[in-house]
Short mmCIF file of C-alpha atoms and ligand atoms in Angstrom, two decimals:
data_model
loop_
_atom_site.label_atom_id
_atom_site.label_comp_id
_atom_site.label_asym_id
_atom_site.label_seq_id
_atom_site.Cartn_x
_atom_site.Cartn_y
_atom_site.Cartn_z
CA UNK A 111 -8.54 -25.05 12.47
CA UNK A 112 -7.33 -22.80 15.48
CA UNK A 113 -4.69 -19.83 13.26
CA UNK A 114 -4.19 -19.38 9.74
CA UNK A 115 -0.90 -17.83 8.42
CA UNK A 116 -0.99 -16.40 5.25
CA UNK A 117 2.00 -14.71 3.57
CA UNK A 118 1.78 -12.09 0.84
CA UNK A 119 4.20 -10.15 -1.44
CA UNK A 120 4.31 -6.15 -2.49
CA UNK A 121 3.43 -5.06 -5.53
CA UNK A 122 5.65 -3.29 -8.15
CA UNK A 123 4.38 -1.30 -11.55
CA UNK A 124 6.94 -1.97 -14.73
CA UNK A 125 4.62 0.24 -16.42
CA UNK A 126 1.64 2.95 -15.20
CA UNK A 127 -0.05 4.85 -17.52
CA UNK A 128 -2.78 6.98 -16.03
CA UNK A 129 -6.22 8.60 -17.56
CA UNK A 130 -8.66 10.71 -17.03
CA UNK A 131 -10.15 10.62 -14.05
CA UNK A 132 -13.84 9.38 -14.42
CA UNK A 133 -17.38 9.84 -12.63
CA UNK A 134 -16.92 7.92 -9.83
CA UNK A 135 -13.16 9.86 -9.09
CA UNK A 136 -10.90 7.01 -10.16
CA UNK A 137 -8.34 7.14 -13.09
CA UNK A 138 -8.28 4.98 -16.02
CA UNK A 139 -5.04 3.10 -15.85
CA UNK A 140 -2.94 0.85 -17.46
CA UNK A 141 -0.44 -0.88 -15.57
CA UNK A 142 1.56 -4.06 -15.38
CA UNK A 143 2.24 -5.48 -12.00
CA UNK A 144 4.63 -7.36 -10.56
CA UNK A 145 4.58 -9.03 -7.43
CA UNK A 146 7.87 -9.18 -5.33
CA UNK A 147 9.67 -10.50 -2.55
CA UNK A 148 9.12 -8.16 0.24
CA UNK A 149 6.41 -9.60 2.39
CA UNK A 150 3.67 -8.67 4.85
CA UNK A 151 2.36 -11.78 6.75
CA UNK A 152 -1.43 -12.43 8.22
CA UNK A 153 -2.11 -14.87 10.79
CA UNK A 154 -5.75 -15.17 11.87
CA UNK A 155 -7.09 -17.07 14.34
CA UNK A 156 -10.67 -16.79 16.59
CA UNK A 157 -11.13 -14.91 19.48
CA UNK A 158 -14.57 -13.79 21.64
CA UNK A 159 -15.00 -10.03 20.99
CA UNK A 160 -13.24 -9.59 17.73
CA UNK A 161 -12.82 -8.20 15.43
CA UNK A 162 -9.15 -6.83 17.05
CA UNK A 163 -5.89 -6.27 15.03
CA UNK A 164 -2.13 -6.36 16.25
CA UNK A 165 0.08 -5.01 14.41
CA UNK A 166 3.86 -5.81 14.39
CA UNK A 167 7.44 -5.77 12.31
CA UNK A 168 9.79 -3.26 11.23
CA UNK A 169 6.90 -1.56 9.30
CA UNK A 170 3.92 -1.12 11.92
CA UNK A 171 4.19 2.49 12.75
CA UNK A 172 1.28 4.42 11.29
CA UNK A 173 -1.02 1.45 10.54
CA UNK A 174 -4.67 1.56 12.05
CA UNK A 175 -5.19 -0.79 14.99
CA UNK A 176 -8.93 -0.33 14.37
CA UNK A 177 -11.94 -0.72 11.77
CA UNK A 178 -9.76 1.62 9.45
CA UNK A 179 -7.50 -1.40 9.10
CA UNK A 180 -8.06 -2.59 5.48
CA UNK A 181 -7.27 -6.34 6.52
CA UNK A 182 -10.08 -5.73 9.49
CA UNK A 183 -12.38 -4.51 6.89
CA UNK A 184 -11.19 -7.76 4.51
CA UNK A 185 -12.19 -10.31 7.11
CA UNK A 186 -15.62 -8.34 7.87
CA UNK A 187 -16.20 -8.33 4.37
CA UNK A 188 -16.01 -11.97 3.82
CA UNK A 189 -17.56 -12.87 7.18
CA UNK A 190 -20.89 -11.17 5.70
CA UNK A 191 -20.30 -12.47 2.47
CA UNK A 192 -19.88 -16.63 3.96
CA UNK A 193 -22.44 -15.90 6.97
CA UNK A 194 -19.62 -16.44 9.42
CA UNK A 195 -18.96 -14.32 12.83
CA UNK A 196 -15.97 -12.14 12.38
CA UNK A 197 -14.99 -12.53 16.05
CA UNK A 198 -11.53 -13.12 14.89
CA UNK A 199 -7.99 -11.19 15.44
CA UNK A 200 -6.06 -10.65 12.96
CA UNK A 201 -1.93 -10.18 13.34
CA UNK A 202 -0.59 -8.39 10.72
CA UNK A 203 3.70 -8.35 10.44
CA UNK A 204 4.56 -5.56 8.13
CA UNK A 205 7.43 -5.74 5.98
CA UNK A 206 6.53 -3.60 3.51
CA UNK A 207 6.81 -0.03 3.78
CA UNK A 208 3.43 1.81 4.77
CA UNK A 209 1.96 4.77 2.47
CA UNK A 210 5.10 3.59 -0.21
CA UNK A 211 3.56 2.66 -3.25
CA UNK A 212 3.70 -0.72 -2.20
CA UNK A 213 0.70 -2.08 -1.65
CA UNK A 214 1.01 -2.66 1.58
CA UNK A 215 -2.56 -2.47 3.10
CA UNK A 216 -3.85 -3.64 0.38
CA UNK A 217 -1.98 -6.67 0.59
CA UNK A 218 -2.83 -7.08 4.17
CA UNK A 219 -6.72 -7.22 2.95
CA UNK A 220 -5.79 -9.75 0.53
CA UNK A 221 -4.42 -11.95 3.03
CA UNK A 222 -6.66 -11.54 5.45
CA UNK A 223 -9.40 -12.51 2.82
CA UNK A 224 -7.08 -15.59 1.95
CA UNK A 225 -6.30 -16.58 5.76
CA UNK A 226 -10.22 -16.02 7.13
CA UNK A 227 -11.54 -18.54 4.24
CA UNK A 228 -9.18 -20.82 5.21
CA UNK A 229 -9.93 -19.93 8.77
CA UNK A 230 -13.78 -20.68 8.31
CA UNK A 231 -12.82 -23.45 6.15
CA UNK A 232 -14.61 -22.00 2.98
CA UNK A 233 -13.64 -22.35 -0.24
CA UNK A 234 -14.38 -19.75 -2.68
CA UNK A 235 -14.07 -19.83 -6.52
CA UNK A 236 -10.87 -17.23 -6.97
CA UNK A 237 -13.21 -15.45 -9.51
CA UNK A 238 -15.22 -14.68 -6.30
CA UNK A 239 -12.58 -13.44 -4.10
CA UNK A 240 -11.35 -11.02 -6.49
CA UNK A 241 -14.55 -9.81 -6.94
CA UNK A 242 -14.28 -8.87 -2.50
CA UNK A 243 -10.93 -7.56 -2.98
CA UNK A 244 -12.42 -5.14 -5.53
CA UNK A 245 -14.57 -3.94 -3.49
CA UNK A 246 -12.28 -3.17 -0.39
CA UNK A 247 -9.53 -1.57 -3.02
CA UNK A 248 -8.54 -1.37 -6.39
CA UNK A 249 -4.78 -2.97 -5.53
CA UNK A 250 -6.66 -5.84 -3.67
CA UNK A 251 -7.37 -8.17 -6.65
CA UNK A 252 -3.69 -8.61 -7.90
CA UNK A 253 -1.52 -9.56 -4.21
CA UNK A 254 -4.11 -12.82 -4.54
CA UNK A 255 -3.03 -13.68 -8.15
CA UNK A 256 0.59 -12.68 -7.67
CA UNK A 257 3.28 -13.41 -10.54
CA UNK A 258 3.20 -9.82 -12.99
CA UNK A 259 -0.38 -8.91 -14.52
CA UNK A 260 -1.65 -6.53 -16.63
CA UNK A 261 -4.30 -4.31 -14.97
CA UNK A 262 -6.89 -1.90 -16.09
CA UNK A 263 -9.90 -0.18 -15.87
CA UNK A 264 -8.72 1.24 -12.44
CA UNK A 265 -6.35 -1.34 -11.84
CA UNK A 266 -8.96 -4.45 -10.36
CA UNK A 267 -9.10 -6.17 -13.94
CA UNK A 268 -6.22 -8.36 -14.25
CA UNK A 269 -4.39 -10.57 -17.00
CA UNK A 270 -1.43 -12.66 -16.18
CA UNK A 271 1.51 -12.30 -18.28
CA UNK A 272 4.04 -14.44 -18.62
CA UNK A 273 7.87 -13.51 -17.14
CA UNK A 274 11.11 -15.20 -18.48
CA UNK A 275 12.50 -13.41 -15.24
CA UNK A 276 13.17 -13.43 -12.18
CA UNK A 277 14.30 -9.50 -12.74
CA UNK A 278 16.35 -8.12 -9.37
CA UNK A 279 15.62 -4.87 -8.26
CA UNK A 280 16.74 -2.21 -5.30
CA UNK A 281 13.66 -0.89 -3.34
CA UNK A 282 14.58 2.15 -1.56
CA UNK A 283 12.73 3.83 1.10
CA UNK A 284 12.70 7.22 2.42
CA UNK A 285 11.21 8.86 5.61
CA UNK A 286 7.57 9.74 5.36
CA UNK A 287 4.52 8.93 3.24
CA UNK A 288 2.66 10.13 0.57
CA UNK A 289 -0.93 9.99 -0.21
CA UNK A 290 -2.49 7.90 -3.03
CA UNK A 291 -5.09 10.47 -3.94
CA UNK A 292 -3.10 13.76 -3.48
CA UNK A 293 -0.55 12.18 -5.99
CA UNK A 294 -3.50 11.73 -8.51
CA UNK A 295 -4.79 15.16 -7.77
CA UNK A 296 -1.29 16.47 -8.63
CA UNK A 297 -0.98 15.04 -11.55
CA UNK A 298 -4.39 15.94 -13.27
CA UNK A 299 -3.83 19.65 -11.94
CA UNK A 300 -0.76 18.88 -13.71
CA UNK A 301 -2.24 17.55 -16.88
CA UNK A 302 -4.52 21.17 -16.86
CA UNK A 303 -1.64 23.34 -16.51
CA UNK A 304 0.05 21.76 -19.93
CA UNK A 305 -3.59 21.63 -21.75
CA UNK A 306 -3.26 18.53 -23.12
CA UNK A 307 -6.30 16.03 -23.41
CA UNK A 308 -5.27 12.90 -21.38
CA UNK A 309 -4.78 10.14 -24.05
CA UNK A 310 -6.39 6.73 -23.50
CA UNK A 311 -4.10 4.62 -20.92
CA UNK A 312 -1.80 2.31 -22.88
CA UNK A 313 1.44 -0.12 -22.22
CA UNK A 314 4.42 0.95 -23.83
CA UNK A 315 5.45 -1.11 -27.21
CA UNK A 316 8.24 -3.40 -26.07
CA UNK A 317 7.56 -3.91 -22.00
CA UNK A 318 5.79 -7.29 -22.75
CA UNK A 319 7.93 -9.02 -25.05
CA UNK A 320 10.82 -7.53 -22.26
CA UNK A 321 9.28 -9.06 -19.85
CA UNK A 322 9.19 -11.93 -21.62
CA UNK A 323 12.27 -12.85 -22.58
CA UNK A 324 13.11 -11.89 -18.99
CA UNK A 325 15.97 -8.95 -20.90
CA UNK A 326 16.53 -6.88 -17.88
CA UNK A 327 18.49 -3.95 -20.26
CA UNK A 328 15.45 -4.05 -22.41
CA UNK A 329 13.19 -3.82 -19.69
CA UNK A 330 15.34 -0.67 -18.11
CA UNK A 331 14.44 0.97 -21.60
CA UNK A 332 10.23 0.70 -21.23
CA UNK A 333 10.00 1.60 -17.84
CA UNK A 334 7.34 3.99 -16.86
CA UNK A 335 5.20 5.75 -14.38
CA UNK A 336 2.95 8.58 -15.14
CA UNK A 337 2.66 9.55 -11.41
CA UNK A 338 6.44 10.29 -11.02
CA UNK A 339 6.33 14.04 -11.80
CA UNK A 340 3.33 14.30 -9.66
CA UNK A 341 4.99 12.61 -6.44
CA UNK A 342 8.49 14.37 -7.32
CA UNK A 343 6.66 17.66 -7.17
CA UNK A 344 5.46 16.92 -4.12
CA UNK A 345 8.18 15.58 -2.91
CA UNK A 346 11.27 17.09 -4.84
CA UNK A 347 13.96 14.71 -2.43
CA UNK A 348 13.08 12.06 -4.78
CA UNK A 349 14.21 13.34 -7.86
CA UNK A 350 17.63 13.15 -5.91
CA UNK A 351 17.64 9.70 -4.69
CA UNK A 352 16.28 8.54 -8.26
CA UNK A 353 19.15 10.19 -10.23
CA UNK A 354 21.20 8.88 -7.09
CA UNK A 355 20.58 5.62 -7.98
CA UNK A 356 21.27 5.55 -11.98
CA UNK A 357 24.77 7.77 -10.76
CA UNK A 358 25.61 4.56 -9.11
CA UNK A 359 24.76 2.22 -12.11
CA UNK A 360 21.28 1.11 -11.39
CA UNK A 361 20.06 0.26 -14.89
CA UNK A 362 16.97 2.28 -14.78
CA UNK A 363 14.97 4.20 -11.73
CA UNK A 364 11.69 4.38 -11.08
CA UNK A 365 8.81 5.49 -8.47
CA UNK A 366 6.37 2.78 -7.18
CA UNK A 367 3.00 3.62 -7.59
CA UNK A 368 2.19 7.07 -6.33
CA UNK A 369 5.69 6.65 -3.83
CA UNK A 370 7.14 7.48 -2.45
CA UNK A 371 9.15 4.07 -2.36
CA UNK A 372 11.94 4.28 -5.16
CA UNK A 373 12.65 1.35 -7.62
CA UNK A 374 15.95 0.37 -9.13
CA UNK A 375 16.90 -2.02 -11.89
CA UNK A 376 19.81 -4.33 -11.74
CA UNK A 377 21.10 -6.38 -13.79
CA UNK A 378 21.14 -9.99 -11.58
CA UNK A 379 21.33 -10.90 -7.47
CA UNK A 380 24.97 -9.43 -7.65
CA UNK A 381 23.91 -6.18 -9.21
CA UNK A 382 21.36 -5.65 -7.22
CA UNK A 383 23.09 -6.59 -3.85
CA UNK A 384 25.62 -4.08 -4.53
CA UNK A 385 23.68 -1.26 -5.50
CA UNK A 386 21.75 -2.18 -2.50
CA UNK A 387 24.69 -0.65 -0.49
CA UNK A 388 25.55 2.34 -2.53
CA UNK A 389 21.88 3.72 -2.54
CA UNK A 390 21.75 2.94 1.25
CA UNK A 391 24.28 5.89 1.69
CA UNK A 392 22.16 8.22 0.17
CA UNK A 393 21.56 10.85 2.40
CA UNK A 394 17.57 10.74 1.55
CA UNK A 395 17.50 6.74 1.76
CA UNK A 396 15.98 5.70 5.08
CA UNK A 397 16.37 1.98 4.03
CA UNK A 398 17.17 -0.32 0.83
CA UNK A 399 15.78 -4.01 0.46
CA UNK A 400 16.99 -6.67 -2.57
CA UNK A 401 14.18 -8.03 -4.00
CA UNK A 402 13.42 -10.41 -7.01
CA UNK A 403 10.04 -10.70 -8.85
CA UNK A 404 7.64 -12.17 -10.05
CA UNK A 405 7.02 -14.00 -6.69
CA UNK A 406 3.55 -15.96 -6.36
CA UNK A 407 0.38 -14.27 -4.54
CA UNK A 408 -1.00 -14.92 -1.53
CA UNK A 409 -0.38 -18.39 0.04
CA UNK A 410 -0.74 -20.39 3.40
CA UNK A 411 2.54 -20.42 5.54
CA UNK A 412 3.49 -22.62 8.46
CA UNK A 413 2.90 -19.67 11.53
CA UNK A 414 6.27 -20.55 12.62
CA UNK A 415 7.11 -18.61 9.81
CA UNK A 416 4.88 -15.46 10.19
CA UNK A 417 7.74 -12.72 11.13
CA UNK A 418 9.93 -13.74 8.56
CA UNK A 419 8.71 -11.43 6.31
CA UNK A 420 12.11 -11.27 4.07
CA UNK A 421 12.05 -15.18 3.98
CA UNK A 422 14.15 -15.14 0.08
CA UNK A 423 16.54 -11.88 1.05
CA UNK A 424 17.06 -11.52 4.50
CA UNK A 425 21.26 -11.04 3.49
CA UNK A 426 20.29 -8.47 0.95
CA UNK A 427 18.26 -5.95 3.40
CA UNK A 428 19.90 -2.80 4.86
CA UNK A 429 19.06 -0.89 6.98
CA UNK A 430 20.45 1.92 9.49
O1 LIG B 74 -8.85 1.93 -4.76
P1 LIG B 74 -8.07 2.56 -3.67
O2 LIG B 74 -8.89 2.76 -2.42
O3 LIG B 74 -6.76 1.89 -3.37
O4 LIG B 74 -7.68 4.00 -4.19
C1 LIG B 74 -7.18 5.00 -3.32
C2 LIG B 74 -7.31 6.34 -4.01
O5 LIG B 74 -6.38 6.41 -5.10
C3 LIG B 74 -8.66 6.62 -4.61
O6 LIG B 74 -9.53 7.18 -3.66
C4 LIG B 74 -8.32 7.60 -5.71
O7 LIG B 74 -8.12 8.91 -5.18
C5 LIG B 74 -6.97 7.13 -6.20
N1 LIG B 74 -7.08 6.22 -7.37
C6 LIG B 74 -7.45 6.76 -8.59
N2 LIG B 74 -7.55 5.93 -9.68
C7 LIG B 74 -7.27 4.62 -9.58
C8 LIG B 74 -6.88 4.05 -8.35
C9 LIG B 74 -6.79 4.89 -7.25
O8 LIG B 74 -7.69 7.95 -8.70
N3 LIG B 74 -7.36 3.86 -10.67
#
């Protein structure tokens, strides 16, 4: 095989309850993800010198052309792992947001860990390959299983849950990053200054069976993230485009992740393309996508495919 393209989806959390943090620095979580239809694509293909990385699409500012890159360190990874020569380049096309809450790089790795298999035409037990992705990231694991999963222990140890969806939902950018740990650090200096002993990580009563019956007003009513007042100190804009949002009838707002990417509810493809529009003309918004999820993980494309990294909503994406 001469290229492999693999395609693979952002991440969402319906729910994300956080922990203490433990020994080794990471929180205890528990979260329910949900895979959606905003897209980075890897194409991988061999090449004398490699490892190298391009990096292209309407998100590439910002991300590593070296062996920072998370999807260089993926395919290095499973190279040693499968005794194969990682003279290989890797093109990443970013369409999801970098330093959002997205997932992005860590959805890169998981494609490149898909693609370079393929690539070296091995064929791993999946049980295996999360096992690599947990080692380059605790968001690696779930962009190979896709769909929505409940994660825990710091987010690597997955169970898939069943949707009754597809749910539609605004995802709102704004200008600049934030960083994963600093938002954690906030929020434990946060948890000091109120003196309460974190409780045990748990998802709220009612998101699953929500989920379930795919009842998007139910859903709106569960919704959680225990990093928001941690990222909205930080970054006190996104308390604004947050209540923006529910002002314009989003049925529930939410950060993703540690943001500082903003999530909004709608009630179907209608809804959602709508409120696309309004929340685009917030003056904080630097862009709004539609998206839909669950989508499925990680999966081989056809390359001729590779840029089209809003293959399911390309008439539902704004941007100015
Ligand atoms: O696992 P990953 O490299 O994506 O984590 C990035 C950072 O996010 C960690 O270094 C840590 O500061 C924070 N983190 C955490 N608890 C988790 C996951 C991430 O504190 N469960």
């Amino acid at each position: 095989m001469n290229a492999v393209t693999v395609r693979v989806p952002a991440k969402i959390n319906l729910a994300l309850s956080v922990g203490a943090p433990r020994k080794d620095g990471f929180h205890e979580l528990a979260t329910l993800f949900c895979a959606v239809s905003l897209y980075d694509s890897v194409t991988i293909e061999h090449c004398a010198g490699g490892p190298a990385v391009v990096v292209k699409g309407p998100h590439a500012a910002g991300v590593p052309v070296d062996g920072r890159n998370l999807a260089v360190r993926a395919a290095c990874l499973l190279a040693a792992d499968t005794h194969h020569d990682p003279a290989v380049r890797l093109t990443l096309h970013k369409g999801i947001p970098v330093a959002g809450g997205m997932a992005g790089g860590s959805a890169d790795a998981a494609g490149a860990l898909v693609a370079a298999a393929a690539l070296w035409g091995e064929q791993l037990e999946p049980s295996r390959l999360s096992a690599l992705a947990a080692q380059l990231g605790s968001d690696v694991p779930f962009p190979l299983l896709g769909g929505m999963a409940v994660g825990e222990s710091r987010g690597e140890r997955l169970t898939p849950v069943r949707s009754g969806g597809p749910f539609w939902w605004v995802v709102a950018t704004v200008p600049g990053g934030l960083s994963t740990p600093a938002v954690f650090g906030r929020h434990d200096s946060l948890q000091d200054e109120q003196t309460v002993a974190p409780s045990r990580p748990r998802l709220p009563e009612g998101l699953l069976a929500a989920v379930e019956t795919g009842d998007a007003a139910a859903l709106a009513a569960v919704l959680c993230n225990d990093l928001q007042s941690a990222a909205c100190s930080l970054r006190p804009d996104l308390r604004d485009v947050l209540a923006y949002g529910r002002g314009v009838g989003a049925l529930a707002s939410l950060l993703s992740g540690s943001g500082p990417t903003c999530l909004f509810l709608a009630e179907g493809s209608a809804h959602a393309a709508e409120l696309s529009a309004l929340i685009n003309a917030s003056p904080h918004v630097a862009e709004t996508h539609v998206v839909r999820g669950p989508v499925p993980g990680a999966h081989v494309i056809a390359p001729e495919d590779a840029a089209r990294v809003d293959l399911d909503n390309d008439a539902g994406s704004l941007a100015y």
